[in-house]
Amino acid sequence: MQHILCGLAANPSLSSELVDRLISVADDDIATELACRTDLGTAQAVALGERSTESTALLAYEGRLTATDIAPSVWPAAALALLDQGVGSPEWARLLAEDPDRERREKLAACPGLPSDVVDTLAADPDVHVVAELALWTTSDTAERLAAHPHAEVRRAVACNEATPPAVLAALVTGEGLPAARLCPVCDGEETSFVQEPQLPRFDGDPPAPGASCDGAHESTVHGMREAALRNPATPIEVGLGFVDHSSWLFREALATRHDLPPQARAQLAADPAPAVRVALAGNPAIDDASMRALAADLDPQVRRRLAEHPRVPLDVLIHLARTARIGATLLPRVAASSPAEVEELATSPDPAARMLVAQRRDLPTGIRDRLAGDGDAKVVKAIAPHPGLTEAQLRAMVDRHGSRVLAQVATNPDASPALLEELVRNESAPAKVFREVARHPGATASALLVCSAHERARPVAAAHPALPPHVIVELLADEDWRVVEAAAANPSLPPAVMRDLVNRACAP
């Protein structure tokens, strides 16, 4: 019954009266579904919040609860959600800054526009999680102050914050001008060779990562702090360049993401022995053609795959990558931004890999679209088959020419006729994906959906289709698969009388 009620809670055809009744019996799971309803009224949202306080934050994010509907002492999660959106009273923030629940104070620390006195309170919080969260999101002035915090975990958060002043970030990397940290998540919970001041915040959360170490210098956390600072675009690149030869590949990988690398550093990182560094450089939108051409010859497939996703990769390099990198059924940024002349060049290329790239676009000129639809290479046809505007004759010709290799892609075409969809699911060589695609197609007929519902992996999709006969939807409410049950209960074609009966049963004493 639980899965039925969760499905009903999401059913767009559920009447307002039945929504009210469902609210009266909702648990947290059902309340989550109800909170996402677009037709939920304010009174219903308040009633739902009273029934399930777990739903109040979602109701606030969804706009169902506003500042006039809540009190932070009653629904602190909703108050935090509104503060996170930049609305809510400063008094709420002051109240929540003293909340005994550490997780609430931590969430508050991430909220924008906090009053200065609240920031001061959070900066002095006895739990380092709260201070670190504040350091991650706060303004430059507070970040500068927290850079000298005695706990290295707070300093690492400061290093991640792009509002941190460049000079402070440089000091975090070099250690110059800052007092040494006295605590980290490793030594924090262990006896150390030095006396720990009782007023310093302690790290009482998750245990340190495997392999983390501290001999009194907090080396693991300091390493993470420097890596974060090197990755931070506000850190002066002059400081970062001193680490281009560092023994830690994590430092070099962080540098490879920087947009302000000089040519010599880019060339050095393109030849780095660590594949992760070269992958990071290949994804850097600021690298030049020379770096991209060097990376295109990389032996690591992940490097070539990342380079293919680069928005400025030269077209000839991309065509080369299409032959050697596993790009898959993806519209690459460079192809999406291609000029009409470049689209024509790709579409008329003798290389099927190039034609397949451009066939992923869904805005092709009619002539190019039709030419690719008749392509002799099945991979090209698979890529073009979902393109809108193709005629039924063209889609059928694809199936006749390439058979099971293109059936699933033809099934995704928005202009595929109901008759064609029925033929696809009755094709003896149809792979399992065909049934799932037809089951979600808006034009699928009842008879096609019945065939799909007989297939285990397609049945949850078919159960949600409004063209499925009502009596079949009712039958699926008793299915062994809970996903099928929820989908059937959420189906807008479920008879209203059945919905009423199900809610009555749930509300019965």
Short mmCIF file of C-alpha atoms in Angstrom, two decimals:
data_model
loop_
_atom_site.label_atom_id
_atom_site.label_comp_id
_atom_site.label_asym_id
_atom_site.label_seq_id
_atom_site.Cartn_x
_atom_site.Cartn_y
_atom_site.Cartn_z
CA MET A 1 0.00 0.00 0.00
CA GLN A 2 2.90 2.36 0.72
CA HIS A 3 4.06 2.41 -2.90
CA ILE A 4 0.50 2.91 -4.11
CA LEU A 5 0.09 5.95 -1.87
CA CYS A 6 3.44 7.41 -2.99
CA GLY A 7 2.30 7.04 -6.59
CA LEU A 8 -1.09 8.58 -5.88
CA ALA A 9 0.60 11.52 -4.16
CA ALA A 10 2.34 12.30 -7.45
CA ASN A 11 -0.70 11.63 -9.67
CA PRO A 12 -1.65 14.89 -11.44
CA SER A 13 -5.27 13.74 -11.69
CA LEU A 14 -5.73 13.32 -7.94
CA SER A 15 -8.50 15.66 -6.82
CA SER A 16 -7.90 18.38 -4.26
CA GLU A 17 -10.22 16.59 -1.86
CA LEU A 18 -8.21 13.40 -2.08
CA VAL A 19 -4.97 15.36 -1.71
CA ASP A 20 -6.34 16.70 1.58
CA ARG A 21 -7.17 13.20 2.76
CA LEU A 22 -3.80 11.87 1.70
CA ILE A 23 -2.10 14.66 3.64
CA SER A 24 -3.89 13.46 6.77
CA VAL A 25 -2.17 10.06 6.61
CA ALA A 26 1.10 11.02 4.93
CA ASP A 27 4.42 9.77 6.22
CA ASP A 28 7.70 11.37 5.17
CA ASP A 29 7.91 9.45 1.88
CA ILE A 30 4.37 10.31 0.83
CA ALA A 31 4.87 13.90 2.01
CA THR A 32 7.89 14.25 -0.25
CA GLU A 33 5.76 13.37 -3.28
CA LEU A 34 2.93 15.66 -2.18
CA ALA A 35 5.33 18.57 -1.61
CA CYS A 36 6.29 18.49 -5.30
CA ARG A 37 2.71 18.86 -6.56
CA THR A 38 2.28 22.04 -8.58
CA ASP A 39 -1.36 22.35 -7.51
CA LEU A 40 -0.67 22.31 -3.76
CA GLY A 41 -2.29 25.27 -2.04
CA THR A 42 -0.87 27.23 0.90
CA ALA A 43 -3.30 25.72 3.40
CA GLN A 44 -2.44 22.25 2.13
CA ALA A 45 1.28 23.01 2.38
CA VAL A 46 0.90 24.14 5.99
CA ALA A 47 -1.13 21.05 6.82
CA LEU A 48 1.47 18.85 5.16
CA GLY A 49 4.26 20.55 7.13
CA GLU A 50 2.36 19.89 10.37
CA ARG A 51 2.02 16.26 9.37
CA SER A 52 5.66 15.83 8.26
CA THR A 53 8.28 18.32 9.40
CA GLU A 54 10.73 16.52 7.09
CA SER A 55 8.83 17.97 4.12
CA THR A 56 8.99 21.61 5.22
CA ALA A 57 12.35 22.38 3.62
CA LEU A 58 11.19 21.00 0.27
CA LEU A 59 7.93 22.93 0.57
CA ALA A 60 9.93 26.11 1.13
CA TYR A 61 12.24 25.45 -1.82
CA GLU A 62 9.22 24.68 -4.01
CA GLY A 63 7.64 28.01 -3.04
CA ARG A 64 4.70 26.43 -1.21
CA LEU A 65 5.73 27.93 2.16
CA THR A 66 6.80 31.56 2.54
CA ALA A 67 8.16 33.61 5.42
CA THR A 68 4.66 34.41 6.64
CA ASP A 69 3.78 30.72 6.97
CA ILE A 70 6.51 29.56 9.31
CA ALA A 71 8.24 30.13 12.64
CA PRO A 72 11.91 29.09 12.76
CA SER A 73 11.54 27.53 16.20
CA VAL A 74 8.79 25.25 14.88
CA TRP A 75 10.07 24.54 11.35
CA PRO A 76 13.82 25.29 11.41
CA ALA A 77 14.41 23.32 8.19
CA ALA A 78 11.96 25.54 6.32
CA ALA A 79 13.52 28.66 7.82
CA LEU A 80 16.95 27.52 6.66
CA ALA A 81 15.61 26.83 3.17
CA LEU A 82 14.24 30.37 2.94
CA LEU A 83 17.44 31.88 4.32
CA ASP A 84 19.36 29.86 1.75
CA GLN A 85 17.26 31.58 -0.92
CA GLY A 86 18.09 34.99 0.50
CA VAL A 87 14.73 35.59 2.17
CA GLY A 88 13.72 35.41 5.80
CA SER A 89 14.26 37.56 8.84
CA PRO A 90 17.73 38.33 10.25
CA GLU A 91 16.24 37.29 13.60
CA TRP A 92 15.83 33.78 12.23
CA ALA A 93 19.56 33.66 11.52
CA ARG A 94 20.37 34.87 15.04
CA LEU A 95 18.12 32.22 16.54
CA LEU A 96 19.52 29.42 14.38
CA ALA A 97 23.11 30.46 15.05
CA GLU A 98 22.53 29.35 18.66
CA ASP A 99 20.67 26.16 17.71
CA PRO A 100 21.98 23.13 19.63
CA ASP A 101 21.80 21.06 16.44
CA ARG A 102 25.20 21.30 14.75
CA GLU A 103 23.85 20.38 11.30
CA ARG A 104 21.45 23.32 11.39
CA ARG A 105 24.22 25.73 12.30
CA GLU A 106 26.30 24.25 9.50
CA LYS A 107 23.50 24.79 6.97
CA LEU A 108 23.06 28.32 8.23
CA ALA A 109 26.76 29.00 7.69
CA ALA A 110 26.30 28.36 3.96
CA CYS A 111 23.44 30.87 3.60
CA PRO A 112 24.10 34.16 1.78
CA GLY A 113 23.73 37.63 3.23
CA LEU A 114 24.00 36.73 6.92
CA PRO A 115 24.12 39.65 9.42
CA SER A 116 27.65 40.46 10.62
CA ASP A 117 26.90 39.47 14.20
CA VAL A 118 25.68 36.07 13.02
CA VAL A 119 28.86 35.63 11.00
CA ASP A 120 30.90 36.43 14.12
CA THR A 121 28.93 33.88 16.13
CA LEU A 122 29.43 31.16 13.51
CA ALA A 123 33.13 31.99 13.14
CA ALA A 124 33.54 31.30 16.86
CA ASP A 125 31.42 28.14 16.83
CA PRO A 126 32.79 25.30 19.00
CA ASP A 127 32.32 22.81 16.14
CA VAL A 128 34.86 23.02 13.33
CA HIS A 129 32.31 21.75 10.76
CA VAL A 130 30.32 24.95 11.22
CA VAL A 131 33.36 27.22 10.97
CA ALA A 132 34.65 25.36 7.90
CA GLU A 133 31.28 25.68 6.16
CA LEU A 134 31.28 29.40 6.86
CA ALA A 135 34.82 29.68 5.52
CA LEU A 136 33.77 27.97 2.30
CA TRP A 137 31.06 30.51 1.42
CA THR A 138 31.79 33.71 3.31
CA THR A 139 32.94 37.11 2.10
CA SER A 140 36.55 38.11 1.53
CA ASP A 141 36.93 39.91 4.89
CA THR A 142 35.78 36.93 6.93
CA ALA A 143 37.75 34.50 4.75
CA GLU A 144 40.90 36.54 5.43
CA ARG A 145 40.23 36.36 9.16
CA LEU A 146 39.57 32.60 9.10
CA ALA A 147 42.77 31.92 7.15
CA ALA A 148 44.60 32.21 10.47
CA HIS A 149 42.21 29.82 12.24
CA PRO A 150 44.03 27.28 14.43
CA HIS A 151 42.30 24.34 12.73
CA ALA A 152 43.76 23.28 9.37
CA GLU A 153 40.33 22.06 8.15
CA VAL A 154 39.01 25.63 8.32
CA ARG A 155 42.01 26.86 6.37
CA ARG A 156 41.38 24.26 3.69
CA ALA A 157 37.82 25.61 3.33
CA VAL A 158 39.21 29.14 3.04
CA ALA A 159 41.48 27.90 0.26
CA CYS A 160 38.43 26.69 -1.70
CA ASN A 161 36.58 30.01 -1.41
CA GLU A 162 37.00 32.11 -4.56
CA ALA A 163 36.19 35.25 -2.55
CA THR A 164 39.38 34.79 -0.51
CA PRO A 165 41.86 37.59 -1.32
CA PRO A 166 44.72 36.51 -3.63
CA ALA A 167 47.38 37.47 -1.09
CA VAL A 168 45.74 35.26 1.53
CA LEU A 169 45.55 32.34 -0.88
CA ALA A 170 49.23 32.77 -1.67
CA ALA A 171 50.00 32.69 2.06
CA LEU A 172 48.02 29.47 2.45
CA VAL A 173 50.12 27.86 -0.28
CA THR A 174 53.50 29.06 0.96
CA GLY A 175 52.76 29.25 4.68
CA GLU A 176 54.39 32.67 4.84
CA GLY A 177 52.75 35.31 7.01
CA LEU A 178 50.35 32.95 8.81
CA PRO A 179 50.72 31.30 12.21
CA ALA A 180 51.08 27.53 12.05
CA ALA A 181 47.86 25.53 12.38
CA ARG A 182 47.53 23.67 15.68
CA LEU A 183 44.86 21.08 14.85
CA CYS A 184 43.60 18.93 11.97
CA PRO A 185 41.01 16.13 11.61
CA VAL A 186 43.74 13.52 12.20
CA CYS A 187 45.42 14.75 15.38
CA ASP A 188 42.21 16.30 16.65
CA GLY A 189 40.88 12.98 17.94
CA GLU A 190 44.23 11.53 19.06
CA GLU A 191 46.69 12.17 21.82
CA THR A 192 49.49 14.35 20.48
CA SER A 193 52.90 15.42 21.66
CA PHE A 194 51.68 18.91 22.36
CA VAL A 195 49.02 20.28 24.70
CA GLN A 196 45.67 20.90 23.02
CA GLU A 197 44.02 24.06 24.21
CA PRO A 198 40.55 23.23 25.58
CA GLN A 199 38.86 26.22 23.97
CA LEU A 200 39.84 25.20 20.42
CA PRO A 201 37.07 23.62 18.32
CA ARG A 202 37.27 19.89 17.78
CA PHE A 203 36.57 17.84 14.67
CA ASP A 204 34.03 15.27 15.85
CA GLY A 205 32.61 14.20 12.51
CA ASP A 206 33.61 11.57 9.98
CA PRO A 207 36.97 9.88 10.51
CA PRO A 208 39.90 11.08 8.40
CA ALA A 209 40.33 9.53 4.97
CA PRO A 210 42.33 6.28 4.77
CA GLY A 211 46.01 7.08 4.64
CA ALA A 212 45.60 10.51 6.25
CA SER A 213 48.45 11.32 8.57
CA CYS A 214 49.67 13.89 11.04
CA ASP A 215 53.03 14.00 12.80
CA GLY A 216 52.23 17.34 14.38
CA ALA A 217 52.49 19.29 11.11
CA HIS A 218 49.03 18.21 9.86
CA GLU A 219 50.52 17.11 6.55
CA SER A 220 47.41 15.47 5.04
CA THR A 221 45.13 18.43 5.67
CA VAL A 222 47.78 20.96 4.68
CA HIS A 223 48.30 19.02 1.44
CA GLY A 224 44.56 19.25 0.75
CA MET A 225 44.59 22.95 1.57
CA ARG A 226 47.39 23.64 -0.91
CA GLU A 227 45.70 21.59 -3.59
CA ALA A 228 42.47 23.57 -3.11
CA ALA A 229 44.34 26.86 -3.26
CA LEU A 230 46.18 25.87 -6.43
CA ARG A 231 42.85 25.00 -8.02
CA ASN A 232 41.31 28.31 -6.90
CA PRO A 233 41.35 30.78 -9.84
CA ALA A 234 41.92 33.66 -7.41
CA THR A 235 45.33 32.28 -6.35
CA PRO A 236 48.11 34.16 -8.17
CA ILE A 237 49.40 31.96 -10.96
CA GLU A 238 52.97 32.99 -10.08
CA VAL A 239 52.57 31.07 -6.83
CA GLY A 240 51.09 28.05 -8.59
CA LEU A 241 53.86 27.74 -11.17
CA GLY A 242 56.27 26.78 -8.44
CA PHE A 243 54.40 23.46 -8.21
CA VAL A 244 54.43 22.45 -11.88
CA ASP A 245 57.29 20.03 -11.09
CA HIS A 246 55.99 18.96 -7.69
CA SER A 247 56.09 15.26 -6.82
CA SER A 248 52.35 15.28 -6.00
CA TRP A 249 50.26 14.68 -9.12
CA LEU A 250 47.30 16.18 -7.26
CA PHE A 251 49.06 19.54 -7.22
CA ARG A 252 49.89 19.25 -10.89
CA GLU A 253 46.31 18.22 -11.71
CA ALA A 254 45.00 21.26 -9.84
CA LEU A 255 47.31 23.48 -11.88
CA ALA A 256 46.14 21.85 -15.12
CA THR A 257 42.63 23.24 -14.51
CA ARG A 258 43.85 26.84 -14.35
CA HIS A 259 42.79 29.16 -17.17
CA ASP A 260 45.79 31.45 -16.75
CA LEU A 261 48.58 28.96 -17.44
CA PRO A 262 51.44 30.32 -19.58
CA PRO A 263 52.38 28.36 -22.74
CA GLN A 264 55.45 26.71 -21.24
CA ALA A 265 53.46 25.34 -18.30
CA ARG A 266 50.72 24.06 -20.62
CA ALA A 267 53.29 22.24 -22.75
CA GLN A 268 54.90 20.70 -19.69
CA LEU A 269 51.58 19.50 -18.26
CA ALA A 270 50.55 18.08 -21.64
CA ALA A 271 53.49 15.70 -21.33
CA ASP A 272 52.95 14.96 -17.64
CA PRO A 273 53.47 11.28 -16.70
CA ALA A 274 50.20 11.17 -14.72
CA PRO A 275 47.14 10.57 -16.97
CA ALA A 276 44.88 12.46 -14.54
CA VAL A 277 46.93 15.61 -15.09
CA ARG A 278 46.61 15.33 -18.86
CA VAL A 279 42.85 14.62 -18.57
CA ALA A 280 42.44 17.79 -16.50
CA LEU A 281 44.42 19.80 -19.05
CA ALA A 282 42.35 18.38 -21.93
CA GLY A 283 39.22 19.69 -20.23
CA ASN A 284 40.67 23.14 -19.61
CA PRO A 285 38.68 25.58 -21.82
CA ALA A 286 41.63 28.00 -21.98
CA ILE A 287 44.24 25.73 -23.57
CA ASP A 288 45.54 26.62 -27.03
CA ASP A 289 45.57 24.72 -30.33
CA ALA A 290 49.12 23.50 -29.81
CA SER A 291 48.18 21.83 -26.53
CA MET A 292 45.07 20.30 -28.06
CA ARG A 293 46.99 18.85 -31.01
CA ALA A 294 49.54 17.35 -28.64
CA LEU A 295 46.82 15.82 -26.45
CA ALA A 296 44.98 14.42 -29.48
CA ALA A 297 47.85 11.96 -29.90
CA ASP A 298 47.76 10.89 -26.26
CA LEU A 299 47.74 7.14 -25.70
CA ASP A 300 45.25 7.37 -22.84
CA PRO A 301 41.62 7.07 -24.09
CA GLN A 302 40.29 9.23 -21.25
CA VAL A 303 42.51 12.10 -22.34
CA ARG A 304 41.24 11.87 -25.92
CA ARG A 305 37.63 11.54 -24.74
CA ARG A 306 37.92 14.67 -22.60
CA LEU A 307 39.56 16.58 -25.44
CA ALA A 308 36.69 15.65 -27.77
CA GLU A 309 34.37 17.45 -25.34
CA HIS A 310 36.41 20.65 -25.55
CA PRO A 311 34.31 23.53 -26.92
CA ARG A 312 37.15 24.92 -29.08
CA VAL A 313 38.85 21.78 -30.36
CA PRO A 314 39.85 22.27 -34.03
CA LEU A 315 37.46 20.49 -36.38
CA ASP A 316 40.15 18.38 -38.01
CA VAL A 317 41.39 17.29 -34.59
CA LEU A 318 37.84 16.40 -33.57
CA ILE A 319 37.36 14.28 -36.69
CA HIS A 320 40.58 12.45 -35.85
CA LEU A 321 39.36 11.94 -32.27
CA ALA A 322 36.05 10.57 -33.52
CA ARG A 323 37.98 7.63 -34.98
CA THR A 324 40.04 6.90 -31.88
CA ALA A 325 38.00 8.07 -28.87
CA ARG A 326 34.81 6.45 -27.64
CA ILE A 327 32.51 9.44 -27.98
CA GLY A 328 29.17 7.63 -28.04
CA ALA A 329 25.74 9.09 -28.79
CA THR A 330 26.61 12.59 -27.59
CA LEU A 331 26.27 16.01 -29.18
CA LEU A 332 29.68 17.52 -28.57
CA PRO A 333 29.93 21.26 -27.77
CA ARG A 334 32.21 21.91 -30.75
CA VAL A 335 29.71 20.27 -33.11
CA ALA A 336 26.76 22.11 -31.55
CA ALA A 337 28.55 25.41 -32.19
CA SER A 338 29.66 24.57 -35.74
CA SER A 339 28.96 27.09 -38.48
CA PRO A 340 26.76 26.16 -41.48
CA ALA A 341 29.89 25.64 -43.56
CA GLU A 342 31.37 23.33 -40.93
CA VAL A 343 28.11 21.39 -40.68
CA GLU A 344 28.21 20.86 -44.43
CA GLU A 345 31.86 19.79 -44.21
CA LEU A 346 31.09 17.21 -41.54
CA ALA A 347 27.98 15.91 -43.27
CA THR A 348 29.80 15.37 -46.58
CA SER A 349 32.95 13.92 -45.08
CA PRO A 350 34.01 10.53 -46.47
CA ASP A 351 34.68 9.53 -42.87
CA PRO A 352 31.52 8.05 -41.24
CA ALA A 353 32.88 9.09 -37.82
CA ALA A 354 32.60 12.75 -38.89
CA ARG A 355 29.11 12.26 -40.31
CA MET A 356 28.04 10.57 -37.08
CA LEU A 357 29.21 13.58 -35.07
CA VAL A 358 27.05 16.06 -36.96
CA ALA A 359 24.11 13.64 -37.11
CA GLN A 360 23.72 14.16 -33.35
CA ARG A 361 22.41 17.68 -33.96
CA ARG A 362 18.65 18.11 -33.94
CA ASP A 363 18.53 21.36 -35.93
CA LEU A 364 20.02 20.26 -39.22
CA PRO A 365 18.88 21.77 -42.51
CA THR A 366 16.37 19.55 -44.27
CA GLY A 367 18.72 18.61 -47.08
CA ILE A 368 21.53 17.54 -44.78
CA ARG A 369 19.13 15.70 -42.47
CA ASP A 370 17.63 13.75 -45.38
CA ARG A 371 21.04 12.92 -46.82
CA LEU A 372 22.21 11.50 -43.49
CA ALA A 373 18.95 9.60 -43.07
CA GLY A 374 19.86 7.63 -46.20
CA ASP A 375 23.47 7.07 -45.16
CA GLY A 376 24.91 3.64 -45.78
CA ASP A 377 26.62 3.47 -42.37
CA ALA A 378 24.41 2.19 -39.54
CA LYS A 379 26.19 4.30 -36.92
CA VAL A 380 25.35 7.47 -38.82
CA VAL A 381 21.73 6.40 -39.24
CA LYS A 382 21.45 5.58 -35.53
CA ALA A 383 22.59 9.10 -34.74
CA ILE A 384 20.16 10.80 -37.15
CA ALA A 385 17.14 8.56 -36.50
CA PRO A 386 15.76 10.63 -33.55
CA HIS A 387 15.90 13.87 -35.60
CA PRO A 388 12.46 15.55 -35.81
CA GLY A 389 10.91 16.05 -39.22
CA LEU A 390 11.78 12.68 -40.71
CA THR A 391 8.90 11.10 -42.60
CA GLU A 392 7.47 7.68 -41.87
CA ALA A 393 8.84 6.47 -45.18
CA GLN A 394 12.34 7.55 -44.18
CA LEU A 395 12.07 5.86 -40.79
CA ARG A 396 10.81 2.65 -42.35
CA ALA A 397 13.62 2.74 -44.89
CA MET A 398 16.11 2.93 -42.02
CA VAL A 399 14.59 -0.17 -40.45
CA ASP A 400 14.54 -2.04 -43.77
CA ARG A 401 18.17 -1.18 -44.48
CA HIS A 402 19.77 -1.58 -41.06
CA GLY A 403 17.37 -3.76 -39.07
CA SER A 404 17.80 -4.26 -35.33
CA ARG A 405 20.80 -1.89 -35.16
CA VAL A 406 18.54 1.16 -35.53
CA LEU A 407 15.20 0.03 -34.08
CA ALA A 408 15.64 1.67 -30.67
CA GLN A 409 16.72 4.98 -32.18
CA VAL A 410 13.79 5.00 -34.60
CA ALA A 411 11.51 4.42 -31.61
CA THR A 412 12.73 7.67 -30.05
CA ASN A 413 11.77 9.77 -33.06
CA PRO A 414 9.00 12.19 -32.01
CA ASP A 415 7.33 11.80 -35.43
CA ALA A 416 7.23 8.00 -35.39
CA SER A 417 3.62 7.02 -36.14
CA PRO A 418 1.57 4.79 -33.82
CA ALA A 419 1.50 2.15 -36.54
CA LEU A 420 5.28 2.17 -36.86
CA LEU A 421 5.72 1.94 -33.09
CA GLU A 422 3.48 -1.14 -33.04
CA GLU A 423 5.58 -2.73 -35.76
CA LEU A 424 8.77 -2.03 -33.85
CA VAL A 425 7.65 -3.85 -30.69
CA ARG A 426 6.48 -6.83 -32.77
CA ASN A 427 9.78 -7.08 -34.62
CA GLU A 428 11.32 -10.44 -33.74
CA SER A 429 14.82 -8.99 -33.58
CA ALA A 430 13.89 -5.99 -31.40
CA PRO A 431 16.38 -5.45 -28.53
CA ALA A 432 15.10 -4.73 -25.02
CA LYS A 433 15.70 -0.99 -25.39
CA VAL A 434 13.03 -0.79 -28.10
CA PHE A 435 10.30 -1.70 -25.62
CA ARG A 436 11.46 0.92 -23.13
CA GLU A 437 11.60 3.63 -25.80
CA VAL A 438 8.17 2.79 -27.19
CA ALA A 439 6.76 2.64 -23.65
CA ARG A 440 7.72 6.29 -23.09
CA HIS A 441 6.76 7.53 -26.57
CA PRO A 442 3.77 9.93 -26.48
CA GLY A 443 2.34 8.31 -29.62
CA ALA A 444 2.39 4.73 -28.36
CA THR A 445 -0.93 2.93 -28.68
CA ALA A 446 -2.61 0.76 -26.09
CA SER A 447 -1.76 -2.40 -28.01
CA ALA A 448 1.92 -1.43 -28.29
CA LEU A 449 2.02 -0.62 -24.57
CA LEU A 450 0.55 -4.01 -23.72
CA VAL A 451 3.44 -5.65 -25.54
CA CYS A 452 5.91 -3.41 -23.68
CA SER A 453 4.36 -4.17 -20.30
CA ALA A 454 5.16 -7.85 -20.81
CA HIS A 455 8.87 -7.01 -20.68
CA GLU A 456 10.30 -6.66 -17.19
CA ARG A 457 12.53 -3.64 -17.80
CA ALA A 458 9.92 -1.79 -19.86
CA ARG A 459 6.96 -2.46 -17.57
CA PRO A 460 7.69 0.38 -15.07
CA VAL A 461 7.79 2.81 -18.00
CA ALA A 462 4.66 1.43 -19.66
CA ALA A 463 2.76 1.54 -16.36
CA ALA A 464 3.05 5.34 -16.33
CA HIS A 465 1.81 5.87 -19.90
CA PRO A 466 -1.65 7.52 -20.00
CA ALA A 467 -2.63 5.52 -23.12
CA LEU A 468 -2.45 2.26 -21.22
CA PRO A 469 -6.00 0.84 -20.78
CA PRO A 470 -7.41 1.73 -17.32
CA HIS A 471 -8.11 -1.88 -16.39
CA VAL A 472 -4.47 -2.78 -17.09
CA ILE A 473 -3.28 0.12 -14.94
CA VAL A 474 -5.43 -1.23 -12.08
CA GLU A 475 -3.99 -4.72 -12.56
CA LEU A 476 -0.45 -3.33 -12.36
CA LEU A 477 -1.19 -1.97 -8.88
CA ALA A 478 -0.68 -5.55 -7.72
CA ASP A 479 2.60 -6.07 -9.56
CA GLU A 480 5.54 -7.57 -7.67
CA ASP A 481 7.83 -4.72 -8.75
CA TRP A 482 7.33 -1.66 -6.54
CA ARG A 483 8.45 0.62 -9.38
CA VAL A 484 5.58 -0.66 -11.51
CA VAL A 485 3.14 -0.15 -8.63
CA GLU A 486 4.18 3.47 -8.06
CA ALA A 487 4.12 4.24 -11.77
CA ALA A 488 0.64 2.77 -12.15
CA ALA A 489 -0.65 4.69 -9.12
CA ALA A 490 0.78 7.91 -10.56
CA ASN A 491 -0.77 7.29 -13.99
CA PRO A 492 -3.26 10.12 -14.73
CA SER A 493 -5.52 7.60 -16.50
CA LEU A 494 -6.11 5.63 -13.31
CA PRO A 495 -9.90 5.72 -12.81
CA PRO A 496 -11.01 8.34 -10.25
CA ALA A 497 -13.19 5.78 -8.47
CA VAL A 498 -10.15 3.57 -7.95
CA MET A 499 -8.16 6.51 -6.59
CA ARG A 500 -10.93 7.31 -4.15
CA ASP A 501 -11.19 3.71 -3.02
CA LEU A 502 -7.45 3.49 -2.42
CA VAL A 503 -7.36 6.70 -0.39
CA ASN A 504 -10.42 5.56 1.60
CA ARG A 505 -8.65 2.34 2.47
CA ALA A 506 -5.56 4.26 3.56
CA CYS A 507 -7.62 6.62 5.74
CA ALA A 508 -9.76 3.89 7.30
CA PRO A 509 -9.31 3.64 11.10
#
